[in-house]
Each structure stands twice: as C-alpha cells, then as structure tokens.
Coordinates of C-alpha atoms and ligand atoms in Angstrom, one line a residue:
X10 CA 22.5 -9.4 1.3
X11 CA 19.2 -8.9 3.3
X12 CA 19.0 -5.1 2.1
X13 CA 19.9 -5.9 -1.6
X14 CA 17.0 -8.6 -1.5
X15 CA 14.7 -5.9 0.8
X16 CA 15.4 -2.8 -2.0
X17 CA 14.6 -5.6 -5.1
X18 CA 11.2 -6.0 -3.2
X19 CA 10.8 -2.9 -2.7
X20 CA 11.7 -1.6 -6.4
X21 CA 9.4 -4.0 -8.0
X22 CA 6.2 -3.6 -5.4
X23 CA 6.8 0.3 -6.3
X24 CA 6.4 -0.9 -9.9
X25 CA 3.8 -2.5 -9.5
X26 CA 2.0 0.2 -7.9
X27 CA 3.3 3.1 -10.2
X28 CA 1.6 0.5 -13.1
X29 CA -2.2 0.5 -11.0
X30 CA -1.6 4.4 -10.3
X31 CA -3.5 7.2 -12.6
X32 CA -2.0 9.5 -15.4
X33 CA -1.5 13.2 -14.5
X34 CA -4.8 15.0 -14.2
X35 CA -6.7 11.9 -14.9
X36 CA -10.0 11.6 -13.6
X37 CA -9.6 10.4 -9.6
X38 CA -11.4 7.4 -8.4
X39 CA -10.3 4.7 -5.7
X40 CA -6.7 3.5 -4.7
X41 CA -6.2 -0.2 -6.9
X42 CA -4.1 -3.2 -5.9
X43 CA -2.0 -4.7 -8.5
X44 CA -3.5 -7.3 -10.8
X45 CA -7.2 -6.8 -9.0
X46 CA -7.2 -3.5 -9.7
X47 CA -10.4 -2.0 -7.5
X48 CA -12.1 -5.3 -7.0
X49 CA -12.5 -5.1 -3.2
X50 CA -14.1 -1.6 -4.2
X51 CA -16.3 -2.7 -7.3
X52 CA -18.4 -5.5 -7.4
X53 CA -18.0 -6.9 -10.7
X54 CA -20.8 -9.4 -10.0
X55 CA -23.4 -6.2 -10.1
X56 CA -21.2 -3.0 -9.7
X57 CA -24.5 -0.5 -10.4
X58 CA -24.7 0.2 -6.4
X59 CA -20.6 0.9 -6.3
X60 CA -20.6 2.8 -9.3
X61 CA -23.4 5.3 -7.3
X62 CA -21.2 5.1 -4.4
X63 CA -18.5 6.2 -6.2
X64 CA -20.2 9.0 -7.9
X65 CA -21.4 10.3 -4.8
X66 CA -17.7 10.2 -3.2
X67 CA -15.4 11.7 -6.8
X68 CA -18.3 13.2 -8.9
X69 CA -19.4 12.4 -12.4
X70 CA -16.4 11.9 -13.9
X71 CA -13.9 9.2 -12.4
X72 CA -11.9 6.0 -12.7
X73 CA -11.6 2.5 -11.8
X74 CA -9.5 -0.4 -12.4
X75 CA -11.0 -3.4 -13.8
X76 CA -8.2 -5.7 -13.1
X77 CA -5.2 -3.8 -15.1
X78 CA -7.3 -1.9 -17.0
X79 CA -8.1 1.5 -16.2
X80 CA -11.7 3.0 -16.8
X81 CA -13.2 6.5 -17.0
X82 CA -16.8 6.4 -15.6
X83 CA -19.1 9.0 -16.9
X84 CA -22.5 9.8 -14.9
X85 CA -25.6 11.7 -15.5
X86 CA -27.1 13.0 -18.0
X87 CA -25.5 16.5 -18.6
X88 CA -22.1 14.7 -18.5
X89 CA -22.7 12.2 -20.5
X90 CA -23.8 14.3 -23.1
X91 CA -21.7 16.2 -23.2
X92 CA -19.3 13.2 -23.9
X93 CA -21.1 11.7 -26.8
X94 CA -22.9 14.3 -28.2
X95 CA -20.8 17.6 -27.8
X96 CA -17.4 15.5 -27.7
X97 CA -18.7 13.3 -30.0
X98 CA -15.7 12.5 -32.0
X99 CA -13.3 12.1 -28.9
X100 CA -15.3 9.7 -27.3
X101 CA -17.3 7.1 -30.1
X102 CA -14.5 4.6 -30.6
X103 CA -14.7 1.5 -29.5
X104 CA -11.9 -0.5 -27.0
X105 CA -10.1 -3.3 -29.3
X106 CA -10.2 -6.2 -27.2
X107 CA -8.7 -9.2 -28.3
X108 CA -11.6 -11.4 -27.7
X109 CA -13.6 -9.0 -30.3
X110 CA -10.7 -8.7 -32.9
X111 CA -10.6 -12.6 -33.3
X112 CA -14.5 -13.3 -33.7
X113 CA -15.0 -10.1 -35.8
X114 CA -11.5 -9.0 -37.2
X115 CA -12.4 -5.4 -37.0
X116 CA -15.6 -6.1 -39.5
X117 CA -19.0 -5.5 -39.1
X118 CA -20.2 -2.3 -37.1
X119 CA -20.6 -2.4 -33.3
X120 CA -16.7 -2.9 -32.2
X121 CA -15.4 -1.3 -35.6
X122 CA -13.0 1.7 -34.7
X123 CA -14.6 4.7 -35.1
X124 CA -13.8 5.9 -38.5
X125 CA -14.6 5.7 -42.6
X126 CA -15.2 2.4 -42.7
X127 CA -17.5 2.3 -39.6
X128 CA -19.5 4.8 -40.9
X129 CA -19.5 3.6 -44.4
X130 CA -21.5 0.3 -42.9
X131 CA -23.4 1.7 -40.5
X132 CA -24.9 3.8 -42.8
X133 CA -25.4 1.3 -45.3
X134 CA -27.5 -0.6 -43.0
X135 CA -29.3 2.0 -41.6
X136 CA -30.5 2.9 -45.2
X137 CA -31.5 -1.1 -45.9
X138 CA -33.4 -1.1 -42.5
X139 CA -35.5 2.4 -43.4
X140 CA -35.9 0.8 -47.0
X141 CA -36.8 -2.5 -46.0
X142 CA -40.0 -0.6 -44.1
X143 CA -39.1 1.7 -41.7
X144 CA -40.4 4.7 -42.4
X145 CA -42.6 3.6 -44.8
X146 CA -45.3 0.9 -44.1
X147 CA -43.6 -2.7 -44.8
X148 CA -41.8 -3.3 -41.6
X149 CA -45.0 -2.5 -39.6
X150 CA -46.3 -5.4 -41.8
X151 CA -43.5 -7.6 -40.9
X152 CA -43.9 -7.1 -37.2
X153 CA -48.1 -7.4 -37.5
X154 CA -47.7 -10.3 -39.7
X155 CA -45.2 -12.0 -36.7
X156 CA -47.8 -10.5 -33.8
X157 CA -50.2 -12.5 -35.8
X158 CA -48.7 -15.4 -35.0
X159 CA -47.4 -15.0 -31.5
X160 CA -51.2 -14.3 -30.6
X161 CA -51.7 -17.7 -32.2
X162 CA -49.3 -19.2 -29.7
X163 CA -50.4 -17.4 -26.7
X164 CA -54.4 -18.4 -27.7
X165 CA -52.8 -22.3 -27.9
X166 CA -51.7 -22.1 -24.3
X167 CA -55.0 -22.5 -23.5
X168 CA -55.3 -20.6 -20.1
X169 CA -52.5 -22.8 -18.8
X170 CA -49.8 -20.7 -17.4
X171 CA -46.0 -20.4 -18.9
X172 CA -43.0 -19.5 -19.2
X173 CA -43.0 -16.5 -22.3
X174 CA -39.6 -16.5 -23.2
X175 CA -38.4 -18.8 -25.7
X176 CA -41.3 -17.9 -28.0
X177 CA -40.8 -14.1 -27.7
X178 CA -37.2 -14.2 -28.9
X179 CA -38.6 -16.5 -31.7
X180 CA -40.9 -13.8 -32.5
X181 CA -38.6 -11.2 -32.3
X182 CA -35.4 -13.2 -34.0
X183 CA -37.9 -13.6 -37.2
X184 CA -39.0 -9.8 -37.8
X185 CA -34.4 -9.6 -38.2
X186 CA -34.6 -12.6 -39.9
X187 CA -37.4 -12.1 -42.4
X188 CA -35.7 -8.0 -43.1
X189 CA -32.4 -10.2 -43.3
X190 CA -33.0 -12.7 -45.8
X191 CA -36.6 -12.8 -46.5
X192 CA -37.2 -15.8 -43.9
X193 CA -39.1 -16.7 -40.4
X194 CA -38.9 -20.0 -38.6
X195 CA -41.6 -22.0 -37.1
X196 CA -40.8 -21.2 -33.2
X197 CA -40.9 -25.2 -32.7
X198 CA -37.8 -25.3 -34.9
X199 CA -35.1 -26.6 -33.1
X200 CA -32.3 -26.5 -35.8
X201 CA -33.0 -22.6 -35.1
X202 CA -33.2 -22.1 -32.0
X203 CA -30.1 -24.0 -31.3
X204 CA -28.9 -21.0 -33.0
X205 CA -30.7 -18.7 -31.1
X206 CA -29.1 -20.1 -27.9
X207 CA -25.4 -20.0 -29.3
X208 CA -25.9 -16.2 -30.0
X209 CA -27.9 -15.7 -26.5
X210 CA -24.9 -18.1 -24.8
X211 CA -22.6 -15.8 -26.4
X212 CA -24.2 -12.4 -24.7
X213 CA -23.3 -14.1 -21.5
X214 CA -20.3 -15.4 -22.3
X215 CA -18.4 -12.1 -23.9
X216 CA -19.6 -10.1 -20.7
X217 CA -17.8 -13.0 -18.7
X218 CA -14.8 -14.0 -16.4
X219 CA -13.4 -16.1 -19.2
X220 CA -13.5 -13.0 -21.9
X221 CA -12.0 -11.0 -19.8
X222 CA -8.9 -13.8 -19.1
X223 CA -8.9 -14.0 -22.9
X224 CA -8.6 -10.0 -23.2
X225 CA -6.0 -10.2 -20.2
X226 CA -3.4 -12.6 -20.4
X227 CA -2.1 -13.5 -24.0
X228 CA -0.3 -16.9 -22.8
X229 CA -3.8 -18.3 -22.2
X230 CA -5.3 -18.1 -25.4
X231 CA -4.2 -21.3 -27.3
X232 CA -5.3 -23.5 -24.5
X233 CA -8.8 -25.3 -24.3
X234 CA -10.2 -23.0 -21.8
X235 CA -14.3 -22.2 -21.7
X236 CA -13.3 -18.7 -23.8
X237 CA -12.7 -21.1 -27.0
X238 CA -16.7 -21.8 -26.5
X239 CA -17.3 -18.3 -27.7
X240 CA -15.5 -18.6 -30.8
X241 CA -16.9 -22.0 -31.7
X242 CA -20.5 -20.4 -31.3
X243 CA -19.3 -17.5 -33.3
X244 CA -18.0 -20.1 -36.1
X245 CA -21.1 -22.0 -36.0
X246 CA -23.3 -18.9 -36.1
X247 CA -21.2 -17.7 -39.4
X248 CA -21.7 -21.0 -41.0
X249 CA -25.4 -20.7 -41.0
X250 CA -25.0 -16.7 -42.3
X251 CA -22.4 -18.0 -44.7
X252 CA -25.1 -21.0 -46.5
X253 CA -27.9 -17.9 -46.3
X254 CA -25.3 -15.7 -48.5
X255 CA -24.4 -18.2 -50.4
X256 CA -27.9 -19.4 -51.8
X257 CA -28.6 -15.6 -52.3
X258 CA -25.5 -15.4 -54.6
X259 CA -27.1 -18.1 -56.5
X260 CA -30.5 -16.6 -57.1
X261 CA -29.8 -13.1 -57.4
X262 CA -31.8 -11.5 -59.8
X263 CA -30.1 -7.8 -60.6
X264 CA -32.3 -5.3 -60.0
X265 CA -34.7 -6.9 -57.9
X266 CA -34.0 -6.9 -53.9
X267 CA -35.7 -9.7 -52.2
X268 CA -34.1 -8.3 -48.4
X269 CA -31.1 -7.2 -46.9
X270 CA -28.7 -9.6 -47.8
X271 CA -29.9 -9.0 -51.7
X272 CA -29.1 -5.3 -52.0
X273 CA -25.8 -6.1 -49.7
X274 CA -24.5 -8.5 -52.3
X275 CA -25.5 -5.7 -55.0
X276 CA -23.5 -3.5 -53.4
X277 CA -20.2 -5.2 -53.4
X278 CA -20.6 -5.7 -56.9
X279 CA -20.7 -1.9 -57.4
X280 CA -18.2 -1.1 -55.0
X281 CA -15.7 -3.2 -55.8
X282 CA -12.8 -0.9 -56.7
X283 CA -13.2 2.0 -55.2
X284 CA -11.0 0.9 -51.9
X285 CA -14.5 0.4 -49.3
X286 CA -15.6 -1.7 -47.1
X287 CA -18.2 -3.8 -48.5
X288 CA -17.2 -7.5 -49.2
X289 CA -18.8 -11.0 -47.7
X290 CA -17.6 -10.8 -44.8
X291 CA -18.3 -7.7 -43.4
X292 CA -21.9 -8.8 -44.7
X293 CA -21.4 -12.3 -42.4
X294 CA -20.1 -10.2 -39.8
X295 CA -22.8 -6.9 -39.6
X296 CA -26.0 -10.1 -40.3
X297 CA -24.3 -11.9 -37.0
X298 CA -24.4 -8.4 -35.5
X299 CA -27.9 -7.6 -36.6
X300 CA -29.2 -10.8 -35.5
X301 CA -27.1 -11.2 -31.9
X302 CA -27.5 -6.9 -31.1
X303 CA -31.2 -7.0 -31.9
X304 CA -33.1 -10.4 -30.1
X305 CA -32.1 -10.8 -26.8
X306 CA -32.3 -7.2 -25.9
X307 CA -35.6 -6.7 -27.7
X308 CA -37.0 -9.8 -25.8
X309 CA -36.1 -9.2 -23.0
X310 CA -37.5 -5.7 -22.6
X311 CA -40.5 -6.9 -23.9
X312 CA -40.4 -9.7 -21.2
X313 CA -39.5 -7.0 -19.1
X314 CA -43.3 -4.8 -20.1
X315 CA -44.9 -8.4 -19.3
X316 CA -43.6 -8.8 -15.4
X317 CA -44.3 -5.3 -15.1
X318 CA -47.7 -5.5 -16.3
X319 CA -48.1 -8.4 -13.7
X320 CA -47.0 -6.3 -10.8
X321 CA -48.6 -3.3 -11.8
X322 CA -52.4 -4.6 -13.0
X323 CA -53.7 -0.6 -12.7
X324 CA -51.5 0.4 -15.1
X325 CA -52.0 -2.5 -17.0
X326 CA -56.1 -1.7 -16.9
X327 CA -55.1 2.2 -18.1
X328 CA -53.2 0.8 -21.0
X329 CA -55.8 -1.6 -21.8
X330 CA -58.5 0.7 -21.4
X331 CA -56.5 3.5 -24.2
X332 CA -56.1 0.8 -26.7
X333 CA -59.2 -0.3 -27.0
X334 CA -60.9 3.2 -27.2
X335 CA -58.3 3.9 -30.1
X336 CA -58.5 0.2 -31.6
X337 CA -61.8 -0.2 -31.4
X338 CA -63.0 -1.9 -33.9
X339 CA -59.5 -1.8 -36.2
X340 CA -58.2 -5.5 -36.6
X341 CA -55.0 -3.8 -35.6
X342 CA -52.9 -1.5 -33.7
X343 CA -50.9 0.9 -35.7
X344 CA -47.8 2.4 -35.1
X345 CA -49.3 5.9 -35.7
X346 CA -51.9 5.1 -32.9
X347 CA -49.1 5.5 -30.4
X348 CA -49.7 9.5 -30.7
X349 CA -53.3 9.2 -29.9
X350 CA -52.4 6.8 -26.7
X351 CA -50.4 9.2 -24.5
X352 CA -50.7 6.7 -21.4
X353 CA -49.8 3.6 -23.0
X354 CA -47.0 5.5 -25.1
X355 CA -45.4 6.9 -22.0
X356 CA -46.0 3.3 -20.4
X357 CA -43.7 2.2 -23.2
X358 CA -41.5 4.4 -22.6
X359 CA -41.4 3.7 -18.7
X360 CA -40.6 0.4 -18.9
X361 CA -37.6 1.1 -21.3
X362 CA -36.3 3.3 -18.3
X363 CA -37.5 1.2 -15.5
X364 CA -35.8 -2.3 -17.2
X365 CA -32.7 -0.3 -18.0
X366 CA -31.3 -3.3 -19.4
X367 CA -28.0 -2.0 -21.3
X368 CA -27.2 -0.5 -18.0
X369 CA -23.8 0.7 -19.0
X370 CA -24.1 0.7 -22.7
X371 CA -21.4 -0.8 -25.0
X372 CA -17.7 0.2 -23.8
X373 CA -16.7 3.8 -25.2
X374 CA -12.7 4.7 -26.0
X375 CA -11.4 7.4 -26.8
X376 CA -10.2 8.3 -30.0
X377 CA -7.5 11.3 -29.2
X378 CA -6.7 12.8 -26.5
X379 CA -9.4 15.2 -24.7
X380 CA -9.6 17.8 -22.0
X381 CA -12.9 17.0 -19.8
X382 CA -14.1 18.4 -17.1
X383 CA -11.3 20.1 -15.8
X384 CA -9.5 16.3 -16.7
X385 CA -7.3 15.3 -19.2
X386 CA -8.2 11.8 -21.1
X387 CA -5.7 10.6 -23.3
X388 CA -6.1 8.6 -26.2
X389 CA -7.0 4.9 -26.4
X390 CA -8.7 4.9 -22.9
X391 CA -11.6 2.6 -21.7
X392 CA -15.2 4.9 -21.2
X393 CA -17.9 3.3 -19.3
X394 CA -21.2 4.9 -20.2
X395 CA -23.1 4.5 -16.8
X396 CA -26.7 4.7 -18.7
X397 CA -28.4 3.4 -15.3
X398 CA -27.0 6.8 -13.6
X399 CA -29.0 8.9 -16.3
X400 CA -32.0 6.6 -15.7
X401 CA -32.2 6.9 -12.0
X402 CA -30.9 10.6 -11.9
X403 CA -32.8 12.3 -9.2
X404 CA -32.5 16.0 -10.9
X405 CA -34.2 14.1 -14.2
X406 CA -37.2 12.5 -12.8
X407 CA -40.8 12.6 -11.4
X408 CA -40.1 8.9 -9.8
X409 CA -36.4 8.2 -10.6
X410 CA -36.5 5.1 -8.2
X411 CA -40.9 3.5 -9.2
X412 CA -42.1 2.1 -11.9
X413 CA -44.4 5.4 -12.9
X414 CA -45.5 6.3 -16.6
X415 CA -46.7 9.3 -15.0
X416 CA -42.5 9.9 -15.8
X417 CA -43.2 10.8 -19.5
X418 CA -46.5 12.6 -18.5
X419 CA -48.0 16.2 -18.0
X420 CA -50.5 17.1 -15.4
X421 CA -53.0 17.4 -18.4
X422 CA -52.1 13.6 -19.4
X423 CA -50.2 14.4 -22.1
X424 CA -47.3 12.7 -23.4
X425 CA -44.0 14.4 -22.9
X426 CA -40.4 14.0 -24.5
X427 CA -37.6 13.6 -21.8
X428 CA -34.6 14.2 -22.3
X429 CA -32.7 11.9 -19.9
X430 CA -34.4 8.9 -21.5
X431 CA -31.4 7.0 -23.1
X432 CA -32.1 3.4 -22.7
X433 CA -30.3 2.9 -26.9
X434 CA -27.7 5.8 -25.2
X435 CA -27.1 9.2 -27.5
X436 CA -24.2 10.2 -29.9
X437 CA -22.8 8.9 -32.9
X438 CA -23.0 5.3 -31.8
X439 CA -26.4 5.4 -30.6
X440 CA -28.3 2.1 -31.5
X441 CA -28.5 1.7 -34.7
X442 CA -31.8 -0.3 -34.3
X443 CA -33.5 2.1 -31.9
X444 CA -36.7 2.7 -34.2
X445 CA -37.2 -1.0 -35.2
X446 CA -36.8 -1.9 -31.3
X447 CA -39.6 1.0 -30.6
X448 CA -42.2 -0.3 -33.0
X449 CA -41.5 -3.8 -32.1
X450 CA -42.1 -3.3 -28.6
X451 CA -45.8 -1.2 -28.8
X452 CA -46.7 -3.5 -31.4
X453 CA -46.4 -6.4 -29.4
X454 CA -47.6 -4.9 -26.4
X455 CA -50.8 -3.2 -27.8
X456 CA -51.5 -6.6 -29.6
X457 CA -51.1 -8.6 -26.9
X458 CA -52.6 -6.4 -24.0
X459 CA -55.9 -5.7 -26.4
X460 CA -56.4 -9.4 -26.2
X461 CA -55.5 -10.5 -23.0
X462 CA -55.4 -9.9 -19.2
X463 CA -51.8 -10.8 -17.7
X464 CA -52.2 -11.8 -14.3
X465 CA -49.5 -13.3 -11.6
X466 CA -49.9 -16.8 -11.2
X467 CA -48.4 -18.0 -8.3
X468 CA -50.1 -16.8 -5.2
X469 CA -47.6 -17.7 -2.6
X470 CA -45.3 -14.8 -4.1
X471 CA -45.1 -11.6 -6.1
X472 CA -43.3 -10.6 -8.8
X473 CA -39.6 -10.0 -8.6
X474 CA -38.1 -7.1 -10.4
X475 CA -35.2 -7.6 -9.0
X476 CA -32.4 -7.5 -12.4
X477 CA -29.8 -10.1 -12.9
X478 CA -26.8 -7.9 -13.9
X479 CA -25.3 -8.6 -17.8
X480 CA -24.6 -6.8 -20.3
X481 CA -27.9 -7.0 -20.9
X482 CA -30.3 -7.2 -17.6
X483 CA -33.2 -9.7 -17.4
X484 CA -36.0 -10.7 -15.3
X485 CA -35.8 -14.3 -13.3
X486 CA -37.8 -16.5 -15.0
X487 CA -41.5 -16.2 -14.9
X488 CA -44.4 -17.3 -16.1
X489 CA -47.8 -15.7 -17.6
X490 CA -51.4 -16.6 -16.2
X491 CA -53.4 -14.9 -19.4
X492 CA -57.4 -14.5 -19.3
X493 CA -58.6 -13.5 -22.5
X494 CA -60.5 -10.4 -22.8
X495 CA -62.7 -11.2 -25.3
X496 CA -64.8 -14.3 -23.8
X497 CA -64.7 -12.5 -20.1
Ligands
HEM504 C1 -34.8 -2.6 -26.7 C2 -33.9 -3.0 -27.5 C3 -32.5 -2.5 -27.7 C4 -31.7 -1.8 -26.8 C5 -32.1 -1.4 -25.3 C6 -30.5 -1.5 -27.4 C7 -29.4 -0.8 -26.8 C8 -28.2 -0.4 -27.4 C9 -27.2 0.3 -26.8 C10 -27.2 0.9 -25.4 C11 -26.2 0.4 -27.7 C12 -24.8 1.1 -27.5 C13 -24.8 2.5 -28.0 C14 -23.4 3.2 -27.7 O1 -22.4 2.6 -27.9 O2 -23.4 4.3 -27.1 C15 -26.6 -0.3 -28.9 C16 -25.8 -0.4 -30.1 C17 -26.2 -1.1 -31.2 N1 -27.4 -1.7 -31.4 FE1 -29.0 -1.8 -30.1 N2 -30.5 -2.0 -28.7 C18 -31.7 -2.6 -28.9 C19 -32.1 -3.2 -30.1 C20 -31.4 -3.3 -31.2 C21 -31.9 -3.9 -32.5 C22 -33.3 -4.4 -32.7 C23 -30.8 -3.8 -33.3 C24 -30.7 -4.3 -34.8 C25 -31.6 -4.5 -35.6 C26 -29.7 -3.2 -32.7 C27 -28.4 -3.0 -33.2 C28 -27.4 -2.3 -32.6 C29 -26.1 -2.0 -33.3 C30 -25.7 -2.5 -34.7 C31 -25.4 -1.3 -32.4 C32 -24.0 -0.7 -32.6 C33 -24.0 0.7 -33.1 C34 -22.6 1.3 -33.4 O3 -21.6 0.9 -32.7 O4 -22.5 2.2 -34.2 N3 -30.1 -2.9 -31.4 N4 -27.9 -0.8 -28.7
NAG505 C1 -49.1 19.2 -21.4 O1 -48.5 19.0 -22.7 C2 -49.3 19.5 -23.8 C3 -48.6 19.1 -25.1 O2 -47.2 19.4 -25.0 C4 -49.5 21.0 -23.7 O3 -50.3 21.4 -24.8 C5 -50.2 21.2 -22.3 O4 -50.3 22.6 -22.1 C6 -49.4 20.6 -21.2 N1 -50.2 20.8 -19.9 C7 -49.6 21.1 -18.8 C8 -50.5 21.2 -17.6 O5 -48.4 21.4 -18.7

C-alpha cells in the first residue's frame, strides 16, 4: 500500500516538474519550482539586478518562470534588434492576458494581437496625432500654450518649495486632452484629477500581485478581490470617454474636425461596411489608451529631468547657459532650437536613458514559431524586452552606469545619434507617441530651466535617484526649491 501511495507521489511531483521544465532547444535559464516558478531566483519586487545576473550566467537569450508562466528574456542591444526589428513579425504580438481581454476586449492598440486590425488603428492614430500638429506647427502651440501656464503655476509658488508632481501630469494630461477632444482642465480641478488618479492607480495596479492572480487562476475571478478595483477604474474611466464621444456626436459638423475624437467619428461613418475596425468603442478604448500610455510616463520623466537637474546643478548651469544664448530674446523656445543646443539636446536625451523608466518595455509574444539564436521559440510565448540591459550596456556607452550627457556627445561638442538609445524600445510596436513625448519633454525643460534655477531644498540630504521599480519607474517624492533667474 505504502509503494502504491509512494509511486502516486512520485508520478504527480514528476508532473509537476515536467510542467515547470523548458521545451526542446528553448532558450536555458534557471531550474523553477512548481507554482513559484523562479521566484527564489527573480526578485519580482525589482528583478533588474537578477535579470543582469542572469545574463551574465546563460547569455542574452534565456528564460524564467514567472509563476507558471515561462518567459524568454532578450538582452542588449544587438539582440534585441535583432528580435524586433529584423524578426520583426515573429516577435510584435502582444501576450493575451485575461486581465487585458476583459478591460479592453481585444480593442484599442497597445495589447491588440499583432495583425490587420492592429495596424489599421495604429495607423489611424498616428496620422490624427501628425495632423493634429506634429509635424507641422499646431502641437508645438498646444504644448507652448500649456508651458504657458505651468510657468504661471511654478511663478505662484512664490519661492516656497514643493512637491512638482500633481501639476506636471496635469500639464501633460491636457496637451492629450486638448489633441483628444479639444479640451484642458484647470489643474485645481478635482472632478479630473480623480480621473487622473484612477488611470495612474491603474498603472500600478495592472503591473501588480492581484493582476497577475487574475491572469493566473480563473476560479478567482468572480470574487470581490482588489483585481475588481482595476476594472471599476477602467469602467469609470470609459464613462467619462463615453459622455466626451457622445457630445461630439451631437455637434459634429461634417467636414470640419475640431480634434481627434471628431475625425474618429468621421471615420466610422465612412468605414462602416467595409469589414474594419473602426467603431465607438475601439475609439473609447484607443482615447483610454492615449490618455493612460501618454501621462504618467511623460511626467514622470520629466520629473525625472527635474531631480536630475537638482543633483547635477553643473549640468543644469550648461543647459541653462545654451538656452539662453539661443533664446535670447525669443519669448519662446522652439522645437527647431533643439538642433542649435547640442548640450541641452543630448541632456534630453541622457535623462531618457538615465530614468529608463519602461525598464522592460511592454510584454512581447510571439506570433509563430521562430528559430533564434541557435534557439527555437515556439508560438504564443511570453518575450520580456529587457530595455534597461540596452541602456546600461557596457559595449554601448561612454558612462553606461553616470548620469553623463557627454553620452550623446562628440569631443568637438556635438550632438550625436546612438544607436542603443531605446527608452520608447524599436520595431513595429515602438511607441507610438515617441515624437509627442520628445517635444513635450524639451519644451517643458527649456521653458522652465530659461526661467528658473532648481536647487535641492533640504540640506540634511541629497537627492535620491534611487528608482522605485513599475512598469513604469519613478523618483521618491520630492520637492523643488526654484530661484527665478530673472530678478537674481
Ligand atoms: C517619455 C514618455 C514615454 C515613454 C518612455 C514610452 C515608452 C513606451 C514603450 C517602451 C512602449 C512599448 C513598445 C514595445 O512594445 O516595444 C510604448 C508603447 C506605446 N506608447 Fe509610449 N511612451 C511614452 C509616451 C507616450 C505617449 C505620450 C503616448 C500617447 C500619446 C504613448 C502611447 C503609446 C502607445 C499607444 C503604445 C503601444 C504601441 C503598440 O503597441 O503598437 N506613449 N511606449
Ligand atoms: C563631431 O560630430 C560632428 C557632426 O557629426 C562632426 O562634424 C565632427 O567631425 C565630429 N567631431 C569629432 C571630433 O568627432
């Protein structure tokens, strides 16, 4: 009786293994216990340092178990263009987790398999961004228009010192908002900003120990657990997109396009026969997208060039010193100035490396089965783009490990291009609101740092570049001790 109870053991520990075990020729990576998968290996809470260790032990190309599901890793540059670049159409799908399919149904862009309809949208709303000013002048307006009133807000602050945050993702919420649907909100609104912090909560929350439960065990997901959270800020998020569309349905003039939302609506008119994509709510689902892909990380880089500035006041005095020899004069800093500011361009572009703050992108899958690197991938796996590797590879870089614009500089001062500089990653699915995100970012920062001096309050400690790990990586709260430059 003992053996028969012994070899049923046995037979279903074995299976349990064989289930945490790797394919044939799939890429190696560390031995995995069942249900935790490599957790004693991987430290979920910030895996960037094990993901290096890793690298160093089983090369560029490897895998982990995240719980029961089983993860190619890609690292440095040269492999990870090759991935999304040359492999391009293996590896640009997108994982379908559960969690994602019941907020979004497979609409919208970011988590849409990669296919017609995916590209069908994001094309779309690459065209309405580029008509709705970039390229041309009117979204440099936009984002002036909305420096002109941060500046306002910094100037009421009155010396004091504080905490820059919340009214930098106002500011940056409203240049989406006003392409969107032709609107900005005061930054003292609260009805808004409640919004702002369901779509921020969200960030967190899909990144999360309860989104993952969600993805992982289907019995779960009917019961009033914290994951339910997500989906009642996604509803509530929708409802406010959904009144927007509505009272643009309403006073749609054909013909005339007041924003996005306007020439969407258009759109569906035209289209609706010929068996695309375009209907209301992929337009509810790509505005939630816009709006929840395109604040936090913007702000947060740009609170990122802030702390920086703090810690690094020579490099704040170089910048300072560019602008105003170009601006001099100018009410304003132009986007095309950036060419004749090789210093405070490659600054830019330095803190977008430094902050790092998609570290490992948005989840990869494949989308058919692919021989790589001597490995064979097969269809439908998890790819983690390790975009941190690239940015700290020590064959890429000057500095890989300071904060240095002398990075994305020549020894004659010059600006230069670098290659291994992938902070929106590269490929198909690179972000599709890169070029917005640039301008944004030296627009505010030339504005801001031609008016004021940033300075480290607190003189008991430094600043603390130290990231808190997410999806997307911020800075620990700080505040801003500002002199103005004008009246010193
Ligand atoms: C500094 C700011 C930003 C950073 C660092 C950033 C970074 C990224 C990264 C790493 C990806 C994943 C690319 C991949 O899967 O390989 C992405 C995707 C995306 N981003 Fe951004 N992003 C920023 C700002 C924005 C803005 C302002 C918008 C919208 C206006 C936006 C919209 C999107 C969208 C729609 C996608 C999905 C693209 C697709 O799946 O085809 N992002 N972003
Ligand atoms: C720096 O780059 C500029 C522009 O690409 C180039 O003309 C110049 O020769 C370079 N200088 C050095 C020292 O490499």
């Amino acid at each position: 009786m003992i053996h028969f109870w012994l070899s049923i053991t046995a037979a279903m520990v074995a299976l349990l293994f064989w289930k945490w075990s790797r394919p044939g020729n799939f890429p190696p990576g560390p031995w995995a216990l069942p249900i935790i998968g490599n957790f004693l290996q991987v430290d979920y809470r910030n895996p960037l340092p094990d993901l290096e260790k890793l690298a160093k032990k089983y090369g560029n190309i490897y895998s982990i178990f995240l719980g029961n599901k089983l993860i190619v890793v890609l690292n440095g540059f040269q492999c990870v263009k090759e991935a999304l670049v040359t492999h391009a159409n293996e590896f640009s799908d997108r994982p379908e987790d559960p969690v994602f399919l019941k907020m979004n149904n497979n609409k919208g862009i970011i988590i849409r398999p990669y296919g017609q309809h995916w590209k069908e949208q994001r094309r779309f709303a690459l065209t309405l961004l580029r008509n709705f000013g970039l390229g041309k002048k009117s979204m440099e307006n936009r984002i002036l228009e909305e420096v002109n009133y941060l500046v306002k807000y910094f100037e009421d602050q009155n010396g004091c010192h504080f905490d820059p945050a919340p009214v930098i993702t106002s500011a940056v919420s409203n240049i989406i908002c006003s392409t969107l649907f032709a609107q900005r909100f005061d930054y003292h609104d609260n009805t808004f900003n409640k919004k702002l912090e369901l779509i921020s909560e969200n960030g967190e929350l899909l990144g999360g120990f309860w989104a993952e439960l969600y993805n992982t065990v289907p019995i779960l997901r009917g019961l009033p657990l914290p994951f339910q959270k997500i989906f009642r800020n996604n509803r509530d998020i929708r409802a406010f997109m959904k009144d927007i569309i509505d009272d643009h349905r309403k006073s749609l003039t054909p013909g005339e396009h007041r924003d996005f939302v306007d020439c969407y609506l258009e759109e569906i008119d035209k289209r609706k026969n010929d068996g695309s994509s375009f209907d209301e709510e992929n337009l509810l689902t790509v505005m939630t997208e816009l709006l929840g892909a395109g604040t936090d990380t913007t702000a947060t880089t740009f609170r990122w060039a802030l702390l920086l500035m703090m810690a690094y006041p020579i490099v704040q005095e170089k910048c300072y010193k560019e602008i105003k020899s170009i601006v001099n004069g100018k009410k304003f800093v132009s986007y095309e100035d950036r060419l004749m500011m090789p210093y405070t361009h490659a600054a830019v572009h330095e803190i977008l490396r430094f902050a790092n703050i998609t570290p490992l992108s948005v989840p990869h899958a494949t989308a058919k089965e692919v021989s790589f690197g001597g490995y064979t991938i097969p269809q439908n796996t998890r790819v983690m783009v390790n975009l941190n590797s690239v940015h700290r590879e020590e064959t890429q870089w000057k500095f890989p490990h300071e904060f240095n614009p002398a990075n994305f500089l020549n020894d004659s001062g010059e600006f230069v291009k670098q290659d291994a500089f992938v902070p929106f990653s590269i490929g198909p699915r690179i972000c599709l609101g890169e070029n917005l995100a640039r301008m944004e970012i030296f627009l505010f920062f030339t504005s801001l740092l031609k008016k004021y001096e940033f300075f480290w309050p607190e003189k008991s400690t430094a600043p603390n570049l130290t990231p808190i790990f997410s999806i997307a990586m911020s800075p620990y709260p700080f505040s801003v001790g500002l002199k103005s430059r004008i009246n010193c």
